[in-house]
Short mmCIF file of C-alpha atoms in Angstrom, two decimals:
data_model
loop_
_atom_site.label_atom_id
_atom_site.label_comp_id
_atom_site.label_asym_id
_atom_site.label_seq_id
_atom_site.Cartn_x
_atom_site.Cartn_y
_atom_site.Cartn_z
CA MET P 1 5.68 -20.48 -12.08
CA THR P 2 9.19 -19.65 -10.92
CA GLU P 3 9.91 -17.72 -7.80
CA THR P 4 13.69 -17.61 -7.49
CA ALA P 5 16.32 -15.62 -5.68
CA PRO P 6 19.90 -16.68 -5.14
CA PRO P 7 21.55 -16.82 -1.70
CA PRO P 8 22.33 -13.20 -0.76
CA THR P 9 26.08 -13.89 -0.53
CA ALA P 10 26.37 -15.86 -3.79
CA PRO P 11 28.30 -14.19 -6.62
CA LEU P 12 25.98 -13.54 -9.54
CA ARG P 13 26.81 -14.37 -13.12
CA ALA P 14 23.62 -12.56 -14.12
CA ARG P 15 20.41 -11.36 -12.55
CA ALA P 16 17.01 -10.08 -13.52
CA GLU P 17 16.02 -7.55 -10.87
CA ILE P 18 12.23 -7.25 -10.57
CA ASP P 19 10.99 -4.04 -8.97
CA LEU P 20 7.61 -4.87 -7.43
CA ALA P 21 7.06 -1.26 -6.35
CA ALA P 22 7.18 -0.29 -10.03
CA LEU P 23 4.71 -3.04 -10.88
CA ARG P 24 2.28 -1.89 -8.20
CA ALA P 25 2.59 1.70 -9.42
CA ASN P 26 1.92 0.56 -12.98
CA VAL P 27 -1.24 -1.23 -11.91
CA ARG P 28 -2.48 1.87 -10.10
CA THR P 29 -1.71 4.01 -13.17
CA LEU P 30 -3.57 1.62 -15.46
CA ARG P 31 -6.55 1.51 -13.12
CA ALA P 32 -6.69 5.32 -13.26
CA LEU P 33 -6.74 5.18 -17.07
CA ALA P 34 -9.83 2.96 -17.00
CA PRO P 35 -11.73 4.22 -13.94
CA GLY P 36 -15.03 2.68 -14.94
CA ALA P 37 -13.66 -0.82 -15.44
CA GLN P 38 -12.09 -3.52 -13.35
CA LEU P 39 -8.49 -4.43 -14.16
CA MET P 40 -7.12 -7.85 -15.00
CA ALA P 41 -3.35 -8.29 -14.59
CA VAL P 42 -2.26 -10.89 -17.11
CA VAL P 43 0.50 -13.06 -15.62
CA LYS P 44 0.81 -15.71 -18.37
CA SER P 45 4.20 -17.12 -19.34
CA ASP P 46 5.54 -16.64 -15.81
CA ALA P 47 4.35 -13.02 -15.82
CA TYR P 48 6.06 -12.28 -19.11
CA GLY P 49 9.29 -13.65 -17.62
CA HIS P 50 9.07 -11.62 -14.40
CA GLY P 51 7.82 -14.40 -12.09
CA ALA P 52 4.14 -15.19 -11.84
CA LEU P 53 3.60 -15.58 -8.12
CA PRO P 54 5.40 -12.41 -6.85
CA CYS P 55 3.95 -10.34 -9.69
CA ALA P 56 0.42 -11.66 -9.19
CA ARG P 57 0.57 -10.93 -5.50
CA ALA P 58 1.87 -7.41 -6.11
CA ALA P 59 -0.82 -6.74 -8.76
CA VAL P 60 -3.60 -7.84 -6.40
CA GLU P 61 -2.13 -5.64 -3.66
CA ALA P 62 -2.34 -2.71 -6.04
CA GLY P 63 -5.97 -3.30 -6.85
CA ALA P 64 -6.12 -5.74 -9.74
CA ALA P 65 -9.52 -7.45 -9.39
CA TRP P 66 -8.69 -10.24 -11.83
CA LEU P 67 -5.66 -12.31 -12.82
CA GLY P 68 -5.34 -13.78 -16.30
CA THR P 69 -3.34 -16.66 -17.70
CA ALA P 70 -3.17 -18.43 -21.01
CA THR P 71 -3.07 -22.04 -19.88
CA PRO P 72 -5.19 -23.71 -17.19
CA GLU P 73 -2.04 -25.07 -15.60
CA GLU P 74 -0.80 -21.54 -15.02
CA ALA P 75 -4.10 -20.57 -13.42
CA LEU P 76 -4.22 -23.71 -11.26
CA ALA P 77 -0.72 -22.98 -9.98
CA LEU P 78 -1.83 -19.49 -8.89
CA ARG P 79 -4.84 -20.90 -7.06
CA ALA P 80 -2.70 -23.61 -5.43
CA ALA P 81 -0.36 -20.89 -4.17
CA GLY P 82 -3.25 -19.21 -2.41
CA LEU P 83 -4.10 -16.39 -4.83
CA PRO P 84 -7.70 -15.35 -4.10
CA GLY P 85 -10.33 -13.74 -6.24
CA ARG P 86 -11.10 -14.10 -9.92
CA ILE P 87 -8.61 -15.95 -12.16
CA MET P 88 -9.31 -16.54 -15.86
CA CYS P 89 -7.56 -18.86 -18.31
CA TRP P 90 -8.30 -19.07 -22.03
CA LEU P 91 -5.97 -21.42 -23.93
CA TRP P 92 -7.70 -24.81 -23.81
CA THR P 93 -7.22 -28.00 -25.83
CA PRO P 94 -9.37 -31.11 -25.82
CA GLY P 95 -8.99 -33.20 -22.69
CA GLY P 96 -7.72 -30.30 -20.64
CA PRO P 97 -8.07 -30.16 -16.83
CA TRP P 98 -11.66 -28.89 -16.90
CA ARG P 99 -12.74 -30.59 -13.67
CA GLU P 100 -9.75 -29.22 -11.77
CA ALA P 101 -10.49 -25.75 -13.12
CA VAL P 102 -14.15 -25.89 -12.07
CA GLU P 103 -13.23 -27.11 -8.59
CA ALA P 104 -10.65 -24.33 -8.28
CA ASP P 105 -13.35 -21.72 -9.14
CA LEU P 106 -11.53 -20.52 -12.25
CA ASP P 107 -13.17 -18.68 -15.11
CA VAL P 108 -12.68 -20.73 -18.29
CA SER P 109 -12.98 -19.49 -21.85
CA VAL P 110 -15.11 -21.30 -24.39
CA SER P 111 -14.80 -20.59 -28.12
CA GLY P 112 -16.73 -23.52 -29.60
CA MET P 113 -19.12 -26.36 -28.93
CA TRP P 114 -16.44 -28.96 -28.20
CA ALA P 115 -15.16 -26.86 -25.29
CA LEU P 116 -18.66 -26.22 -23.94
CA ASP P 117 -19.40 -29.94 -24.10
CA GLU P 118 -16.21 -30.75 -22.17
CA VAL P 119 -16.68 -28.14 -19.46
CA THR P 120 -20.33 -29.06 -18.89
CA ALA P 121 -19.40 -32.71 -18.57
CA ALA P 122 -16.64 -31.81 -16.12
CA ALA P 123 -18.95 -29.61 -14.05
CA GLN P 124 -21.37 -32.52 -13.65
CA GLN P 125 -18.54 -34.70 -12.32
CA THR P 126 -17.24 -32.33 -9.66
CA ARG P 127 -17.64 -33.27 -6.04
CA THR P 128 -19.61 -30.13 -5.15
CA ARG P 129 -21.54 -29.88 -8.43
CA THR P 130 -20.59 -26.20 -8.46
CA PRO P 131 -21.58 -24.48 -11.73
CA ALA P 132 -18.59 -23.89 -13.98
CA ARG P 133 -17.73 -20.21 -14.53
CA VAL P 134 -17.71 -19.86 -18.32
CA GLN P 135 -16.77 -16.91 -20.51
CA LEU P 136 -17.83 -17.05 -24.16
CA LYS P 137 -15.22 -15.72 -26.54
CA ALA P 138 -16.23 -14.04 -29.78
CA ASP P 139 -14.00 -13.82 -32.86
CA THR P 140 -14.62 -10.21 -33.89
CA GLY P 141 -11.87 -10.16 -36.50
CA LEU P 142 -8.56 -11.45 -35.05
CA GLY P 143 -9.11 -14.78 -36.76
CA ARG P 144 -7.52 -16.75 -33.95
CA GLY P 145 -9.46 -18.10 -30.95
CA GLY P 146 -13.15 -17.24 -30.51
CA CYS P 147 -16.47 -18.21 -32.00
CA GLN P 148 -17.47 -16.89 -35.43
CA PRO P 149 -20.42 -14.50 -35.64
CA GLY P 150 -23.72 -15.63 -37.13
CA ASP P 151 -24.96 -19.18 -36.81
CA ASP P 152 -21.93 -20.42 -34.84
CA TRP P 153 -22.38 -17.71 -32.19
CA ALA P 154 -26.12 -18.32 -32.04
CA GLU P 155 -25.54 -22.05 -31.49
CA LEU P 156 -22.92 -21.49 -28.78
CA VAL P 157 -24.98 -18.88 -26.94
CA GLY P 158 -28.09 -21.03 -27.10
CA ALA P 159 -26.29 -24.13 -25.78
CA ALA P 160 -24.58 -22.17 -23.02
CA LEU P 161 -27.90 -20.68 -21.88
CA HIS P 162 -29.44 -24.17 -21.83
CA ALA P 163 -26.60 -25.41 -19.61
CA GLU P 164 -26.98 -22.36 -17.41
CA ARG P 165 -30.69 -22.95 -16.95
CA ASP P 166 -29.83 -26.50 -15.91
CA GLY P 167 -27.46 -25.14 -13.26
CA ILE P 168 -24.37 -26.69 -14.87
CA ILE P 169 -22.58 -23.48 -15.81
CA ARG P 170 -22.70 -19.76 -15.11
CA ILE P 171 -22.00 -17.47 -18.07
CA THR P 172 -19.76 -14.94 -16.38
CA GLY P 173 -18.29 -13.12 -19.34
CA LEU P 174 -18.43 -12.19 -23.02
CA TRP P 175 -15.10 -11.24 -24.51
CA SER P 176 -12.89 -10.81 -27.54
CA HIS P 177 -9.42 -9.69 -28.53
CA PHE P 178 -8.09 -6.95 -30.84
CA ALA P 179 -5.87 -7.63 -33.81
CA CYS P 180 -4.34 -4.18 -34.34
CA ALA P 181 -4.94 -2.09 -31.21
CA ASP P 182 -1.21 -1.37 -31.15
CA GLU P 183 -1.59 0.46 -34.48
CA PRO P 184 -3.65 3.56 -33.64
CA GLY P 185 -6.12 4.41 -36.38
CA HIS P 186 -6.11 0.96 -37.99
CA PRO P 187 -9.55 0.41 -39.60
CA SER P 188 -9.92 -3.02 -38.00
CA ILE P 189 -10.21 -1.42 -34.54
CA ASP P 190 -13.60 0.23 -35.17
CA ALA P 191 -14.76 -2.79 -37.14
CA GLN P 192 -13.97 -5.11 -34.25
CA LEU P 193 -15.61 -2.82 -31.68
CA THR P 194 -18.78 -2.72 -33.81
CA ARG P 195 -18.80 -6.52 -34.19
CA PHE P 196 -18.19 -7.01 -30.48
CA ARG P 197 -21.12 -4.77 -29.55
CA GLU P 198 -23.34 -6.67 -32.00
CA MET P 199 -22.35 -10.07 -30.63
CA VAL P 200 -22.74 -8.94 -27.04
CA SER P 201 -26.15 -7.43 -27.83
CA TYR P 202 -27.31 -10.67 -29.42
CA ALA P 203 -26.20 -12.72 -26.41
CA GLU P 204 -27.89 -10.34 -23.98
CA GLU P 205 -31.09 -10.31 -26.05
CA GLN P 206 -31.14 -14.08 -25.68
CA GLY P 207 -30.84 -13.78 -21.93
CA VAL P 208 -27.12 -13.78 -21.11
CA ARG P 209 -26.34 -11.60 -18.10
CA PRO P 210 -22.53 -11.51 -17.92
CA GLU P 211 -20.58 -10.18 -14.98
CA VAL P 212 -18.01 -8.69 -17.35
CA ARG P 213 -17.70 -7.78 -21.01
CA HIS P 214 -14.17 -7.15 -22.22
CA ILE P 215 -12.07 -6.64 -25.30
CA ALA P 216 -9.37 -4.14 -24.30
CA ASN P 217 -5.77 -5.37 -24.09
CA SER P 218 -2.83 -3.17 -23.04
CA PRO P 219 -2.78 -0.89 -26.11
CA ALA P 220 -6.54 -0.46 -26.06
CA THR P 221 -6.46 0.28 -22.35
CA LEU P 222 -3.92 3.02 -23.01
CA THR P 223 -5.52 4.60 -26.10
CA LEU P 224 -9.13 3.49 -26.59
CA PRO P 225 -11.38 4.43 -23.65
CA GLU P 226 -14.47 3.44 -25.68
CA SER P 227 -13.21 -0.17 -25.53
CA HIS P 228 -12.95 -0.47 -21.77
CA PHE P 229 -16.45 -1.88 -21.08
CA ASP P 230 -16.47 -3.68 -17.67
CA LEU P 231 -12.90 -5.01 -17.59
CA VAL P 232 -9.53 -4.26 -19.17
CA ARG P 233 -6.92 -7.00 -19.67
CA THR P 234 -3.51 -5.48 -19.17
CA GLY P 235 -0.48 -7.61 -19.89
CA ILE P 236 2.78 -6.02 -21.05
CA ALA P 237 1.77 -2.58 -19.68
CA VAL P 238 1.68 -4.03 -16.12
CA TYR P 239 5.41 -4.64 -16.50
CA GLY P 240 6.04 -1.05 -17.60
CA ILE P 241 6.64 -1.77 -21.28
CA SER P 242 4.82 -0.04 -24.10
CA PRO P 243 2.89 -2.31 -26.46
CA SER P 244 4.58 -0.59 -29.40
CA PRO P 245 6.48 2.58 -30.21
CA GLU P 246 3.47 3.75 -32.24
CA VAL P 247 1.31 3.74 -29.11
CA GLY P 248 3.87 5.73 -27.10
CA THR P 249 6.73 5.24 -24.66
CA PRO P 250 6.22 3.92 -21.13
CA ALA P 251 6.93 7.43 -19.80
CA ASP P 252 4.12 8.81 -22.00
CA PHE P 253 1.66 6.83 -19.90
CA GLY P 254 3.37 7.11 -16.53
CA LEU P 255 4.64 3.54 -16.59
CA ARG P 256 8.03 2.24 -15.41
CA PRO P 257 9.77 -0.92 -16.67
CA VAL P 258 9.90 -3.52 -13.93
CA MET P 259 12.82 -5.71 -15.05
CA THR P 260 16.51 -4.80 -15.10
CA LEU P 261 18.78 -7.43 -16.64
CA SER P 262 22.45 -7.32 -15.81
CA ALA P 263 25.51 -9.55 -15.70
CA SER P 264 29.05 -9.40 -14.27
CA VAL P 265 31.84 -8.87 -16.77
CA ALA P 266 33.83 -12.09 -16.70
CA LEU P 267 36.99 -11.07 -18.52
CA VAL P 268 38.68 -7.95 -19.89
CA LYS P 269 41.67 -8.32 -22.18
CA ARG P 270 43.74 -6.26 -24.63
CA VAL P 271 43.94 -7.48 -28.20
CA PRO P 272 45.62 -6.21 -31.38
CA GLY P 273 43.92 -4.80 -34.45
CA GLY P 274 42.52 -7.37 -36.88
CA HIS P 275 41.62 -9.79 -34.12
CA GLY P 276 38.56 -11.93 -34.87
CA VAL P 277 35.74 -12.00 -32.30
CA SER P 278 33.33 -14.88 -31.69
CA TYR P 279 32.02 -17.50 -34.09
CA GLY P 280 32.47 -16.82 -37.80
CA HIS P 281 34.63 -13.74 -37.18
CA HIS P 282 31.80 -11.45 -38.26
CA TYR P 283 33.58 -8.79 -36.26
CA THR P 284 37.31 -8.05 -36.30
CA THR P 285 38.85 -5.33 -34.22
CA PRO P 286 39.62 -2.19 -36.24
CA GLY P 287 42.72 -1.49 -34.14
CA GLU P 288 44.28 -2.31 -30.82
CA THR P 289 41.50 -2.34 -28.23
CA THR P 290 40.09 -4.09 -25.19
CA LEU P 291 37.37 -6.76 -25.22
CA GLY P 292 34.94 -7.52 -22.44
CA LEU P 293 33.23 -10.89 -21.98
CA VAL P 294 29.61 -10.76 -20.81
CA PRO P 295 28.53 -14.23 -19.52
CA VAL P 296 25.01 -14.50 -20.92
CA GLY P 297 23.88 -15.78 -24.31
CA TYR P 298 20.99 -17.16 -26.26
CA ALA P 299 20.53 -20.03 -23.73
CA ASP P 300 19.66 -17.27 -21.26
CA GLY P 301 17.26 -15.66 -23.71
CA ILE P 302 19.56 -13.07 -25.26
CA PRO P 303 18.42 -12.92 -28.89
CA ARG P 304 21.04 -14.17 -31.36
CA HIS P 305 19.45 -11.91 -33.94
CA ALA P 306 20.96 -8.98 -32.00
CA SER P 307 24.46 -10.13 -32.79
CA GLY P 308 26.48 -7.05 -33.75
CA THR P 309 23.67 -4.69 -32.71
CA GLY P 310 22.57 -5.39 -29.14
CA PRO P 311 23.31 -2.58 -26.67
CA VAL P 312 24.82 -2.93 -23.22
CA MET P 313 26.07 -0.38 -20.70
CA ILE P 314 29.42 -1.06 -19.00
CA GLY P 315 31.23 1.48 -16.93
CA GLY P 316 28.62 4.13 -17.64
CA LYS P 317 29.04 3.88 -21.45
CA TRP P 318 26.87 2.27 -24.09
CA ARG P 319 28.60 -0.56 -25.90
CA THR P 320 27.45 -2.84 -28.69
CA VAL P 321 27.71 -6.60 -29.01
CA ALA P 322 30.80 -7.38 -31.10
CA GLY P 323 30.26 -10.39 -33.35
CA ARG P 324 27.89 -13.25 -32.74
CA ILE P 325 26.03 -13.87 -29.52
CA ALA P 326 26.89 -17.39 -28.45
CA MET P 327 24.92 -19.82 -26.29
CA ASP P 328 26.38 -18.66 -22.97
CA GLN P 329 28.24 -15.43 -23.65
CA PHE P 330 28.96 -12.48 -25.90
CA VAL P 331 31.77 -9.97 -26.38
CA VAL P 332 31.82 -6.20 -26.46
CA ASP P 333 34.54 -3.96 -27.83
CA LEU P 334 35.44 -1.66 -24.92
CA GLY P 335 37.44 0.68 -27.11
CA GLY P 336 40.51 0.61 -24.91
CA ASP P 337 38.68 1.04 -21.62
CA GLU P 338 39.58 -1.43 -18.91
CA PRO P 339 36.75 -1.84 -16.40
CA GLY P 340 37.56 -4.45 -13.78
CA THR P 341 36.26 -7.98 -13.95
CA GLY P 342 33.00 -8.14 -12.05
CA THR P 343 31.90 -4.73 -13.36
CA GLU P 344 28.16 -4.62 -13.94
CA ALA P 345 27.01 -4.92 -17.53
CA VAL P 346 23.44 -3.69 -17.82
CA LEU P 347 21.63 -5.11 -20.83
CA PHE P 348 18.38 -3.31 -20.22
CA GLY P 349 16.39 -1.55 -17.52
CA PRO P 350 14.05 1.42 -17.07
CA GLY P 351 16.51 3.70 -18.87
CA ASP P 352 16.74 6.39 -16.21
CA ARG P 353 20.41 5.68 -15.60
CA GLY P 354 21.11 5.96 -19.30
CA GLU P 355 21.04 2.19 -19.76
CA PRO P 356 19.37 0.51 -22.75
CA THR P 357 15.76 -0.59 -22.47
CA ALA P 358 13.95 -3.71 -23.58
CA GLU P 359 12.64 -1.69 -26.51
CA ASP P 360 16.25 -0.90 -27.55
CA TRP P 361 16.93 -4.66 -27.63
CA ALA P 362 13.74 -5.25 -29.54
CA GLN P 363 14.83 -2.75 -32.21
CA ALA P 364 18.28 -4.37 -32.34
CA ALA P 365 16.81 -7.85 -32.79
CA GLY P 366 13.97 -6.90 -35.13
CA THR P 367 11.27 -8.06 -32.69
CA ILE P 368 9.01 -6.67 -29.94
CA ALA P 369 9.81 -5.87 -26.33
CA TYR P 370 7.34 -8.57 -25.21
CA GLU P 371 9.68 -11.20 -26.55
CA ILE P 372 12.79 -9.66 -25.01
CA VAL P 373 11.54 -9.93 -21.42
CA THR P 374 9.51 -13.12 -21.84
CA ARG P 375 12.39 -15.14 -23.24
CA ILE P 376 14.85 -14.52 -20.37
CA GLY P 377 15.50 -18.06 -19.19
CA THR P 378 15.49 -19.83 -15.86
CA ARG P 379 19.30 -19.80 -15.62
CA VAL P 380 18.97 -16.12 -14.81
CA PRO P 381 17.74 -15.75 -11.22
CA ARG P 382 14.93 -13.31 -10.54
CA VAL P 383 15.81 -11.06 -7.64
CA TYR P 384 12.81 -9.23 -6.15
CA VAL P 385 13.14 -5.76 -4.67
CA ASN P 386 10.51 -3.66 -2.89
CA GLU P 387 8.52 -6.76 -2.05
CA GLU P 388 6.67 -5.05 0.82
CA GLN P 389 4.02 -2.53 -0.12
CA VAL P 390 4.57 0.81 1.61
CA GLY P 391 1.51 2.59 2.94
#
């Protein structure tokens, strides 16, 4: 749960500027797309690399009714920092901090009997004997977490209702997760929606009265209004990034990327033609030119798979990584231009200044934009702008 900013007078090797006004605007846009549902802002993995605490606070300011994390430790850190309201966490392993989660009034996800047994035992050991807030997760076709339909679901629902009648837990939610919502028209989408409705109906017929039912992630929030139910779980869209090019661009949905990653050019030098560049000499200069050294590398989260293809804007022009990306630095061929040392090199941002976007880097590295922003490491300070909400 990093919350970093360098001293204002310190020279910056690199920086990830986080625009909290853009994040708040994205939350408001997403809420408008699902007007009948509450919105959960997912801030797992340090808010997808953007900084969990500042982003969580901004999301709540903009009307997010829930916060979501993967691990209980992430959720406990939010609560310890004073974040109010509903916080849910779903990635549990045996022996996890169930008691701490119950005492912190977190919503915990249960996918099987072992987890229900552990959370009920923990709830009985708490100082206040407060019922644990439990959400039952259904596997409707993703084949990952979640309880299988049929006898497994019947057993879990029955045991949870028994624990609820005993005052040990409160069943607060029924939920699931899509496999292919980022591929509009994929046949699994309708199949999962049908299965989810069936599993919810069974649970409610048995007596479950959940506060929320939810299956919609970011792509479903953007494109599948029939999936919104009581709550939508928006992750990558909160940060202004599209779940996939097939779904649409951020601008298509009125979203703005929140992170701008830049570095200061550390060296500019003139070299002759035929000069090898970086490890393995996978790039040699085609003629006399200038090279610029950008002081970030794969230790900072710049994907090595983008060697020779990653885009960067220096001096108002798009450039491309020349040769291999190293641990701490990479080189660009400046084509004879000689920007001064200290010139800003923008790796990605919203794109409205003509700079590359996280999606451009994803295409260059053969991955997804989620990974590009999430992997930016702790050596790169997060610098928050527009921290105060206006109006």
